[in-house]
Short mmCIF file of C-alpha atoms and ligand atoms in Angstrom, two decimals:
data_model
loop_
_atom_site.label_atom_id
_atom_site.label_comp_id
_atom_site.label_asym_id
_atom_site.label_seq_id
_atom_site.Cartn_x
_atom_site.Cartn_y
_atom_site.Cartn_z
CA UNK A 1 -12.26 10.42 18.98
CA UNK A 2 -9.27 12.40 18.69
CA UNK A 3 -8.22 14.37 15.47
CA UNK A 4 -6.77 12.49 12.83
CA UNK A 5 -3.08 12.41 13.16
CA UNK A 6 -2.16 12.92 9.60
CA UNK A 7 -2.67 15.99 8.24
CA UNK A 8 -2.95 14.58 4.59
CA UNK A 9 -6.11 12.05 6.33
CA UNK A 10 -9.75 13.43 5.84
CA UNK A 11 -13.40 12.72 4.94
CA UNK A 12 -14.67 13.80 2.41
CA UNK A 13 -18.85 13.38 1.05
CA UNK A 14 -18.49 10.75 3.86
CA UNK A 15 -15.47 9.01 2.88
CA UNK A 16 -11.86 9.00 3.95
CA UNK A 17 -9.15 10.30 1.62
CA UNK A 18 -5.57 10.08 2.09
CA UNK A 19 -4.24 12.84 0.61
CA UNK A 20 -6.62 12.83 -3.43
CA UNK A 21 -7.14 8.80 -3.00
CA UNK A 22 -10.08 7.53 -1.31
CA UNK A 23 -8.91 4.50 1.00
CA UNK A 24 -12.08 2.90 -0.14
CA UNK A 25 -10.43 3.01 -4.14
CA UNK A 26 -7.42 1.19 -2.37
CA UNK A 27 -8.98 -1.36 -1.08
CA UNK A 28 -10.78 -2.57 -4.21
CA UNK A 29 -7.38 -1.51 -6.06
CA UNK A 30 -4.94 -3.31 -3.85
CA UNK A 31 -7.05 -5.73 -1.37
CA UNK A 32 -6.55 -5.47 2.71
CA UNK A 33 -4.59 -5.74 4.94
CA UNK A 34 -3.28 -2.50 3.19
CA UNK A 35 -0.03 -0.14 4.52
CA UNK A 36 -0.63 2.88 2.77
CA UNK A 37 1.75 5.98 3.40
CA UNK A 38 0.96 9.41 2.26
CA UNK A 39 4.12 10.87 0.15
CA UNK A 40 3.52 14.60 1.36
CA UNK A 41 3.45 13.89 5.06
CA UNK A 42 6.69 12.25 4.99
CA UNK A 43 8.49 15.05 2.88
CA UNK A 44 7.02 17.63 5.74
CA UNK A 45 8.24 15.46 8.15
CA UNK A 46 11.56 15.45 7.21
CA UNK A 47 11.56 18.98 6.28
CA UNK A 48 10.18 20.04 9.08
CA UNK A 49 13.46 18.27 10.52
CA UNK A 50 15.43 20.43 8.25
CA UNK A 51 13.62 24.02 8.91
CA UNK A 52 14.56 23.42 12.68
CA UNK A 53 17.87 22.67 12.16
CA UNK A 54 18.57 25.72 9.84
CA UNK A 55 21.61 27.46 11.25
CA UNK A 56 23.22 24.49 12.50
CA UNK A 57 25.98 22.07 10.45
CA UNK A 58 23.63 19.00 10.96
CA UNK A 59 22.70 15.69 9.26
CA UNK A 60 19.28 14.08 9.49
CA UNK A 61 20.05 10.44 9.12
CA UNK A 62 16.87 8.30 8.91
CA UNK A 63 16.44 5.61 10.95
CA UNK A 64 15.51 2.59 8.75
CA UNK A 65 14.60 -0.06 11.23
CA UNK A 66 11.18 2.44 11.53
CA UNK A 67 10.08 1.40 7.66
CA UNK A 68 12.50 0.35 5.22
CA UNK A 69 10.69 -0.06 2.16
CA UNK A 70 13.25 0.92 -0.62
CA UNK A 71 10.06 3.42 -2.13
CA UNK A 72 10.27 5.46 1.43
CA UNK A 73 14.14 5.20 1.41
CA UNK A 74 14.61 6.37 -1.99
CA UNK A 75 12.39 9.07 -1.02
CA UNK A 76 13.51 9.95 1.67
CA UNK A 77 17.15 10.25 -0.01
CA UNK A 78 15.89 12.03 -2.35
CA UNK A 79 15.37 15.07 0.26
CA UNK A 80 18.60 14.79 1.23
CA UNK A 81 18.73 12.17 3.75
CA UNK A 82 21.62 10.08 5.29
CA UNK A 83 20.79 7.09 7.04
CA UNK A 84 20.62 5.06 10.76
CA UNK A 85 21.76 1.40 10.09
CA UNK A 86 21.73 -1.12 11.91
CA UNK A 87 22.74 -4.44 10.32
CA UNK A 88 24.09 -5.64 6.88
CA UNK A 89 20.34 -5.63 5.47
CA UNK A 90 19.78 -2.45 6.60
CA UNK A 91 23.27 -1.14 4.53
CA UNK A 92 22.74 -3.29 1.40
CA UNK A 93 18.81 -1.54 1.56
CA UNK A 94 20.01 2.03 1.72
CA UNK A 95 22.83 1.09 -0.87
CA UNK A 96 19.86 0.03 -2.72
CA UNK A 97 17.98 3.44 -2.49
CA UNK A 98 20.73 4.73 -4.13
CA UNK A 99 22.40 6.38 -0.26
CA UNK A 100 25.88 7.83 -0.43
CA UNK A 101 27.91 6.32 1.77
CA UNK A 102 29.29 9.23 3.31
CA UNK A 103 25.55 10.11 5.28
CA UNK A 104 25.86 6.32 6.39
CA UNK A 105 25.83 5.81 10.39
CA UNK A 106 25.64 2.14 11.93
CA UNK A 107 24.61 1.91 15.27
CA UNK A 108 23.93 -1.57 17.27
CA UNK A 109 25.33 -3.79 19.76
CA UNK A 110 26.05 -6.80 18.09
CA UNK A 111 27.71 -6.08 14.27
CA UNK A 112 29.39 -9.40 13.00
CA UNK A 113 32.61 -9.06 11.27
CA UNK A 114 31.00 -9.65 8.03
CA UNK A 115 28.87 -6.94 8.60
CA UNK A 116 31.60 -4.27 9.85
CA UNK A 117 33.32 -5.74 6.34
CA UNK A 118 30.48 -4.44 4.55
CA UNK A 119 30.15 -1.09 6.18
CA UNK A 120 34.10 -0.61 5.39
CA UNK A 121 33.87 -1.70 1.46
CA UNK A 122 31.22 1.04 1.69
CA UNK A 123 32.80 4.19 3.04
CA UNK A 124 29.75 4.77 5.54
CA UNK A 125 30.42 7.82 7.72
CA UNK A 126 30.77 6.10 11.00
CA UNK A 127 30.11 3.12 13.19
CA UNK A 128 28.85 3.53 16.53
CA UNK A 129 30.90 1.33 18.60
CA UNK A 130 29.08 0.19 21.90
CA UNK A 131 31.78 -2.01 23.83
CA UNK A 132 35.43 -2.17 23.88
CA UNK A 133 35.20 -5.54 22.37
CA UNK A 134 33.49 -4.07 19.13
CA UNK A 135 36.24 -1.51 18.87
CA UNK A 136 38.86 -4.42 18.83
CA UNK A 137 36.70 -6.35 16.10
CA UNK A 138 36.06 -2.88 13.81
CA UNK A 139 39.88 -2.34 14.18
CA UNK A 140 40.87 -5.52 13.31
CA UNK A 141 38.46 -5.68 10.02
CA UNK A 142 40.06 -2.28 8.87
CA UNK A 143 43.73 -3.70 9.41
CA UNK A 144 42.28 -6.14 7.38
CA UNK A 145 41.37 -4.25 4.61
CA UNK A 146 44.21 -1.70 5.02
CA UNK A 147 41.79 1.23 5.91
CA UNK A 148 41.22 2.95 8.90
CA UNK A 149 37.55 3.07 10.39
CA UNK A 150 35.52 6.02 11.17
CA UNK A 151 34.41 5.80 14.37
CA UNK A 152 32.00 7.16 16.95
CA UNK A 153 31.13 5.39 20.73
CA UNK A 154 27.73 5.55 21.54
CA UNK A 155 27.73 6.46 25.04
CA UNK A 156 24.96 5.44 27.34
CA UNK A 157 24.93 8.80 29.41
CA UNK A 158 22.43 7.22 32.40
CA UNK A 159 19.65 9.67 32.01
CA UNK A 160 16.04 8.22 32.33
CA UNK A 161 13.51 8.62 29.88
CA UNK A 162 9.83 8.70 30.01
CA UNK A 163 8.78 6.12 27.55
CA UNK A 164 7.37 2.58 27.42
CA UNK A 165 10.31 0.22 29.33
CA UNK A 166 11.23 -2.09 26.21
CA UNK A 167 11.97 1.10 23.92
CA UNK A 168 14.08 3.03 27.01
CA UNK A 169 17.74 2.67 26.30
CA UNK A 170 19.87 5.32 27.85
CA UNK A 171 20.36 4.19 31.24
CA UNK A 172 23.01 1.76 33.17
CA UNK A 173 20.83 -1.21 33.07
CA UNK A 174 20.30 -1.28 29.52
CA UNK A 175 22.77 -2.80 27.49
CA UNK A 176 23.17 -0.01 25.49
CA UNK A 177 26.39 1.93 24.62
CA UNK A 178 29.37 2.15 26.80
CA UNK A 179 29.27 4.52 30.35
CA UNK A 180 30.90 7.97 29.87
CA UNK A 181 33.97 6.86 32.49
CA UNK A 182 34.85 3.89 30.18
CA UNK A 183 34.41 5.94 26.94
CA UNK A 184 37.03 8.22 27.89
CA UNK A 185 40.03 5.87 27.96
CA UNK A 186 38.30 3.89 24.74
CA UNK A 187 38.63 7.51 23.22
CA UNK A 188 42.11 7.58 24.11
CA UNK A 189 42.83 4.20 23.05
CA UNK A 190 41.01 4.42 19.69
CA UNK A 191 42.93 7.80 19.06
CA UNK A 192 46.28 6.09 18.96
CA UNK A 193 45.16 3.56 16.89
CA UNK A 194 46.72 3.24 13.20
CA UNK A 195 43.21 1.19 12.42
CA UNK A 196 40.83 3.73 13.62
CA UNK A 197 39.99 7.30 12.65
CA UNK A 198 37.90 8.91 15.23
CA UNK A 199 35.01 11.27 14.16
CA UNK A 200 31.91 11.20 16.67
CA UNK A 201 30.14 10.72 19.94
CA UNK A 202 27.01 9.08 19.74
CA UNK A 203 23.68 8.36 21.95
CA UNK A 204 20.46 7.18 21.87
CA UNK A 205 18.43 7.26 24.76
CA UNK A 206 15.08 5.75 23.70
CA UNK A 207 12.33 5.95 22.04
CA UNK A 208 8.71 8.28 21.67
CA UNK A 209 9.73 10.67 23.93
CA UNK A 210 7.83 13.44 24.28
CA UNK A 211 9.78 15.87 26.70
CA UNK A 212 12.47 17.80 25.69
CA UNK A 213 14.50 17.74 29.16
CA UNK A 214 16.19 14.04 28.69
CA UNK A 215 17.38 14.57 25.16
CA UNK A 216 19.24 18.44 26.14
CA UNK A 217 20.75 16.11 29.42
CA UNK A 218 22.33 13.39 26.90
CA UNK A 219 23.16 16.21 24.35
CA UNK A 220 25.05 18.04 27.67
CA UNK A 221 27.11 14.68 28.63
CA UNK A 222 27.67 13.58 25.08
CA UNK A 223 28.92 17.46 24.78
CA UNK A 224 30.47 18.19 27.70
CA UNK A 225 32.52 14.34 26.94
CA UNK A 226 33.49 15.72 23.43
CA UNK A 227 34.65 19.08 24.70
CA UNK A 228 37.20 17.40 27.36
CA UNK A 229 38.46 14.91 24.37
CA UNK A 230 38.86 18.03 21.81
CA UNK A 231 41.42 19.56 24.45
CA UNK A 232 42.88 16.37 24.96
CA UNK A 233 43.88 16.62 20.79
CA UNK A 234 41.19 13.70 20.20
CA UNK A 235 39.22 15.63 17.31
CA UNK A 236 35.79 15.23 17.78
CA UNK A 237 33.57 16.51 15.24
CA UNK A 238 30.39 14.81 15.30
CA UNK A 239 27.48 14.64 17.88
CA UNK A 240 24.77 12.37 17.49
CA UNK A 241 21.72 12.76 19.39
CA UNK A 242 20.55 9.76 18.36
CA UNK A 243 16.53 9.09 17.48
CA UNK A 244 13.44 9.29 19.63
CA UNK A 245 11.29 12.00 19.14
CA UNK A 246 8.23 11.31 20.47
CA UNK A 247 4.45 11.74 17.95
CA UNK A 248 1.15 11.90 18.74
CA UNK A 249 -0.76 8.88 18.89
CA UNK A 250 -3.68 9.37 21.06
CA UNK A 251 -4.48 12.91 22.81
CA UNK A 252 -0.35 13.40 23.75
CA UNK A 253 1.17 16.63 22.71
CA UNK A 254 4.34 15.45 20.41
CA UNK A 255 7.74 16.03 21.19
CA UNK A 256 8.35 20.14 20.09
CA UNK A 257 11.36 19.28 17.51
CA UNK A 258 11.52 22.93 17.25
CA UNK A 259 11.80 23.96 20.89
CA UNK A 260 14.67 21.06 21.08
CA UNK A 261 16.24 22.05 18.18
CA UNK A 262 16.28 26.13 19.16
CA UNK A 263 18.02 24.74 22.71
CA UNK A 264 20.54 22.75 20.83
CA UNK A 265 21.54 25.05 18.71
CA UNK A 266 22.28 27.85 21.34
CA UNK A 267 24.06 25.17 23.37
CA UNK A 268 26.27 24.81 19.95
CA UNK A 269 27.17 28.70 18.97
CA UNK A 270 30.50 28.72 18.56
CA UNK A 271 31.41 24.97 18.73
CA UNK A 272 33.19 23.10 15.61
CA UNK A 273 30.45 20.63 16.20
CA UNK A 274 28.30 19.36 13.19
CA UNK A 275 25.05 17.70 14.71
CA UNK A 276 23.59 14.88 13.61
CA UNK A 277 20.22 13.18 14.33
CA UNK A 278 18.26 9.89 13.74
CA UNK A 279 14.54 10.46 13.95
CA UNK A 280 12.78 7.61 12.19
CA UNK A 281 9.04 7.27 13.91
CA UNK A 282 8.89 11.49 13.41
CA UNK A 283 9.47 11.17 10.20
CA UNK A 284 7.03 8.27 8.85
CA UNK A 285 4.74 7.03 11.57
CA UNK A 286 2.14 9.38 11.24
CA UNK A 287 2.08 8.68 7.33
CA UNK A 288 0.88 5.30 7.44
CA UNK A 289 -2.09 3.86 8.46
CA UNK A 290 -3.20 -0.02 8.17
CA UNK A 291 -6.48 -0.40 5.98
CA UNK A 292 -8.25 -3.77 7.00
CA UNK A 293 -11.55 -5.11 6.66
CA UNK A 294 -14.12 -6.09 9.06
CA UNK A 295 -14.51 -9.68 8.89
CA UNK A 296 -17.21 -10.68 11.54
CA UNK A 297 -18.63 -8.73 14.59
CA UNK A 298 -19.07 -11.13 17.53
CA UNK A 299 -21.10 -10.57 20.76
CA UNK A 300 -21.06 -12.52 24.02
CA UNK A 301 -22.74 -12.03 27.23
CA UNK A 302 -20.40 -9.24 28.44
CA UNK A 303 -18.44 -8.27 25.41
CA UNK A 304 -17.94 -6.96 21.78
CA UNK A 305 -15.48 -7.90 19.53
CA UNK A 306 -14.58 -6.41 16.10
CA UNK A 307 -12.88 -9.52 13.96
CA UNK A 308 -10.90 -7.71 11.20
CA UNK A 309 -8.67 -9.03 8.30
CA UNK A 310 -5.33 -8.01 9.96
CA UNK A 311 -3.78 -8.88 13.03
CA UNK A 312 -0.76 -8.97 15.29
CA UNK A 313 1.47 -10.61 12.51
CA UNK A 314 0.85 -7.35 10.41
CA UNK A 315 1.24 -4.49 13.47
CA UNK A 316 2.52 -6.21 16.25
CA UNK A 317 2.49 -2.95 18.41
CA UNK A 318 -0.44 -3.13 20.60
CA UNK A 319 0.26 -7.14 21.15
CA UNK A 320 3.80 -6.16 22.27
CA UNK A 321 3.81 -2.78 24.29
CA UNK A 322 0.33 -2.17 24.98
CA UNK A 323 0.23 0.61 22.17
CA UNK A 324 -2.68 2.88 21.24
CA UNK A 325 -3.92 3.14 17.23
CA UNK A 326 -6.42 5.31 16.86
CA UNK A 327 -8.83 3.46 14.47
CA UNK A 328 -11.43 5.12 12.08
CA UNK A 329 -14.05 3.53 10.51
CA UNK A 330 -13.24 4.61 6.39
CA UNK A 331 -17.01 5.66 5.50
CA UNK A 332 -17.62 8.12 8.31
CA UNK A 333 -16.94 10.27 10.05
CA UNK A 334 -18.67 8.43 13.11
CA UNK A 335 -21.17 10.53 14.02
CA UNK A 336 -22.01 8.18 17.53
CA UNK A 337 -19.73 6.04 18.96
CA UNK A 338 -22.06 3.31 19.97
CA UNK A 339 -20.05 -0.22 19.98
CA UNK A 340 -17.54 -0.78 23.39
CA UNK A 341 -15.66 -3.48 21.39
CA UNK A 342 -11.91 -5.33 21.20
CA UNK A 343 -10.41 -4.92 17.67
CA UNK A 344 -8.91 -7.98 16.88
CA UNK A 345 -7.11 -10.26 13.91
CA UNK A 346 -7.66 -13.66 13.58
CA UNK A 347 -4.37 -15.06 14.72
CA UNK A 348 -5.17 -18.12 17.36
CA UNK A 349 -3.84 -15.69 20.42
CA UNK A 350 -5.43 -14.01 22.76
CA UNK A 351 -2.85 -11.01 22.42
CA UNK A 352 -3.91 -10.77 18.77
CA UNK A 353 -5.30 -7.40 19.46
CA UNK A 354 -5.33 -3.76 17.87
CA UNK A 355 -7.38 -2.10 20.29
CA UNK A 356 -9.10 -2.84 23.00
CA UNK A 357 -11.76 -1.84 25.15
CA UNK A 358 -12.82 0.57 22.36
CA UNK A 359 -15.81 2.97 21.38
CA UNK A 360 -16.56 2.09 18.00
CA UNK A 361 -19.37 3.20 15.90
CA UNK A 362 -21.47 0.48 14.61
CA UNK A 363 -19.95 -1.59 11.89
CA UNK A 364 -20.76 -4.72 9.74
CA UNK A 365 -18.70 -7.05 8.05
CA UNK A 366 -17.44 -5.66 4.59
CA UNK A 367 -16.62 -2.30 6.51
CA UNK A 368 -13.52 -1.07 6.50
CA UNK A 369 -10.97 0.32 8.67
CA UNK A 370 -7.93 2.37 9.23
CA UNK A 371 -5.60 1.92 11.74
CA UNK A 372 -3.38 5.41 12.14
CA UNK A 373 -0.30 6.12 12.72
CA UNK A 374 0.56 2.71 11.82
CA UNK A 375 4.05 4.03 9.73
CA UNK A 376 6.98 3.45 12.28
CA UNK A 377 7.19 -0.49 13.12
CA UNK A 378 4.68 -1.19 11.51
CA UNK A 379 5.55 -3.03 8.24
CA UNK A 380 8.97 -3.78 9.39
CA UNK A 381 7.89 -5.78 12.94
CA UNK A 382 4.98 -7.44 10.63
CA UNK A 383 5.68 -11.59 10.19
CA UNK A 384 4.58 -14.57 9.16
CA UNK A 385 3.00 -16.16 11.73
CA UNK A 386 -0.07 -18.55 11.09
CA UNK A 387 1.79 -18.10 7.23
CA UNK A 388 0.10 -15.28 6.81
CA UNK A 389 1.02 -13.30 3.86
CA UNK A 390 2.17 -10.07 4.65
CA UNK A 391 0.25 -7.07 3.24
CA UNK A 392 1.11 -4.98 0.41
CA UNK A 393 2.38 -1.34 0.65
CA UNK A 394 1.05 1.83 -1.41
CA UNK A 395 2.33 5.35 -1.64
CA UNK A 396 -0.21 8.22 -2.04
CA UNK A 397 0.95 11.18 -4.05
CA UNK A 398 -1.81 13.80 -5.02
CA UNK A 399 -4.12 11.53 -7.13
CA UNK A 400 -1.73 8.66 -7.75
CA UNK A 401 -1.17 5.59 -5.62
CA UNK A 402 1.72 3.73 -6.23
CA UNK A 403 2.68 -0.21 -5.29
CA UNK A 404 5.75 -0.04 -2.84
CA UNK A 405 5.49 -3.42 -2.54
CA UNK A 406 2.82 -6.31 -3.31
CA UNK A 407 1.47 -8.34 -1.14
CA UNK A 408 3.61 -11.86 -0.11
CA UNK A 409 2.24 -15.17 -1.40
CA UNK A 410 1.31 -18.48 0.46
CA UNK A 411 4.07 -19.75 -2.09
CA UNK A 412 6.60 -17.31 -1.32
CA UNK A 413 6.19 -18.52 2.21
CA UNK A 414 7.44 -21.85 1.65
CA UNK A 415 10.42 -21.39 -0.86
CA UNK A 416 13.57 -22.28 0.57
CA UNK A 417 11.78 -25.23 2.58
CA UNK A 418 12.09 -28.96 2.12
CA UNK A 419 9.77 -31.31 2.73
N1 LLP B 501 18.74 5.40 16.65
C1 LLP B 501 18.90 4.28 17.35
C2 LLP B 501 20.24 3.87 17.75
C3 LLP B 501 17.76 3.50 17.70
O1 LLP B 501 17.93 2.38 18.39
C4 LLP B 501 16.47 3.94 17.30
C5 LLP B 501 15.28 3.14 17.64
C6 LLP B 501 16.37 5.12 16.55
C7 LLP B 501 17.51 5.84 16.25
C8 LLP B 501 15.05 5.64 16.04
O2 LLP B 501 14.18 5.94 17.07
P1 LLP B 501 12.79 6.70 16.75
O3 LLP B 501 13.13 8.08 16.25
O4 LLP B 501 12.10 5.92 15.70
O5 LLP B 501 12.07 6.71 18.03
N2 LLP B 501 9.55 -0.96 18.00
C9 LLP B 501 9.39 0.13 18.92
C10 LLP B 501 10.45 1.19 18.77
C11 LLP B 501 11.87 0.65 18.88
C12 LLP B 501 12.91 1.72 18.70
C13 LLP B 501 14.28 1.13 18.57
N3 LLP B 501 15.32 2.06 18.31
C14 LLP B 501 7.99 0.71 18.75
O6 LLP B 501 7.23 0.19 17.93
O7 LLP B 501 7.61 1.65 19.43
#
């Protein structure tokens, strides 16, 4: 069993704590399935973020589609923040948290008008415009609305990126962002336009990344791209590097922020660039784990299977990429790992899984749980399915656990229907 991946996680007299709480108090407090998030791991997150970038013009804009609870985007404003968007629910959440506008970037391939509307009445910083077409649309809207839109294009600089396929976005066949040959004329064009006030260049090349290599080769196009545009009078001042920095989930060494940020910043010296970034699994996955209960421990002639109270409808990541949780039994530590089990929820599929092929130490039902690093796409991918409720979310801080958000209802689930 690997170390626990959150520093704020350990046992104490037998019993796991997340940072003064013991998981065990949560459960009777707040039932299971449980998110819980520890409140100091995300601040050193995201100042960890900060302490790397010191001696660079840069923005840290979370990226909300990793956990948008208003709790963690309030806090996370709070440290000084600005925020990834990508849709109208994602802006009318961060207006929510109390974001100012002007740390506001929307990136994603498909914004309706009504959405580009919304980021306009706003004042966000930029859009990230990823097809000609969009750049018509977002010009249009502003005409509309006499203003002119702050732009940036995210460019899809075709460098490959070690990661799972589904979560890779920064090559050719992805339908990403617009190829650096295209985005030079688009620059061009957008610079002459009354509707459109250019600001950025903007990538993203994927996601839980763990080298430093294919981020520095996307920062060098998206660079190299803003340089020729600055002597072409097109006034660049923005680089976005997009998200992706890669954690540690089982035994992989995480993506050194640091070393990245040290290689950037040289690669800057003397450039009128301001850089900005939009980590959201660095900053919160680590700080939430899934508590859940063990329900019934099956046998069969050739396997083991751990039934717990949660399932792919509350962390959908190993069902959909195959993904590794580490997952700790709460009254431990295990001293012998002596059950080679599946971990699974009690949706009717047979990809209702959160580990499998596991060694477990023995457990009963009435046990509980905690999946790790459960804080990036976790909550936020979580559904409905089989109506299932989803869980409730608490925030640890010191001694005090706080409701983020309580648990759905069977009831809740059916408003809005009609019979
Ligand atoms: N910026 C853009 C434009 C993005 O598309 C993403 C993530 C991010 C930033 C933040 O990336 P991060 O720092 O969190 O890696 N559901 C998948 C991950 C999907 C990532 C989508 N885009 C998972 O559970 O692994």
């Amino acid at each position: 069993m690997g170390a626990l991946s959150n520093p704020q996680l350990e046992y104490r007299c037998g019993k796991l704590f997340c940072e003064n709480v013991s998981l065990e108090v949560l459960a009777e407090r707040f039932a299971t399935p449980l998110y819980v998030y520890s409140r100091g791991t995300i601040v050193e997150n995201f100042s960890a973020f900060h302490r790397h970038l010191e001696g660079i013009l840069s923005l840290v804009c979370y990226s909300v589609k990793a956990n948008s609870s208003l709790g963690i985007l309030s806090l996370l404003r709070r440290q000084g923040a600005g925020f990834d968007i990508v849709s109208g629910g994602e802006l009318a959440r961060v207006l929510k948290a109390g974001a100012n506008p002007g740390r506001i970037v929307y990136s994603g391939v498909g914004k309706t008008r009504e959405e580009i509307y919304a980021g306009l009445e706003a004042g966000i910083l930029m859009f990230n415009v990823e097809s000609a077409g969009e750049m018509d649309v977002v010009a249009s809207c502003a005409r509309a609305l006499g203003r002119r839109a702050p732009i940036a294009f995210r460019i899809n600089p075709d460098v490959e990126a070690e990661t799972h396929p589904y979560i890779s976005t920064g090559q050719t066949i992805h339908k990403f962002g617009v190829p650096k040959r295209e985005a030079f004329s688009l620059y061009h064009q957008a610079a002459e336009s009354q509707d459109l006030q250019v600001v950025g260049i903007a990538c993203h090349i994927g996601s839980q990344i763990l080298d430093t290599s294919p981020f520095l080769a996307a920062f060098d196009e998206i660079k190299e791209l803003a340089d020729k545009l600055r002597a072409d009078g097109v006034d660049i001042g923005i680089l976005d590097l997009g998200g992706g920095y890669g954690i540690q989930y089982a035994d992989e060494t995480p993506l050194d922020v640091g070393n990245l940020a040290k290689e950037i910043s040289a690669r800057l010296a003397g450039s009128p660039y301001r850089l900005a970034l939009e980590p959201g699994r660095s900053i919160v996955g680590n700080a939430g784990l899934l508590l859940t209960r063990v329900l019934y421990v099956k046998r069969n002639s050739i396997k083991n299977f751990i039934v717990v109270d949660s399932g792919m409808n509350d962390l959908v990541r190993p069902a959909l990429y195959g993904s590794f949780h580490e997952i700790v039994p709460v009254s431990g530590p295990p001293s012998r790992c002596e059950l080679h089990a599946d971990i699974v929820g009690p949706i009717c599929e047979t990809g209702d899984f959160l580990a499998q092929n596991r060694e477990m130490p023995e457990v009963a039902p009435g046990d509980l749980l905690a999946v790790l690093t459960a804080g990036a796409y976790g909550y936020v991918l979580a559904s409905n399915y089989n109506t299932r409720p989803r869980p409730a979310e608490v925030l640890v801080e010191g001694n005090e656990a706080n409701l983020l958000r309580r648990r759905e209802t069977v009831e809740e689930l059916m408003r809005g229907e009609t019979i």
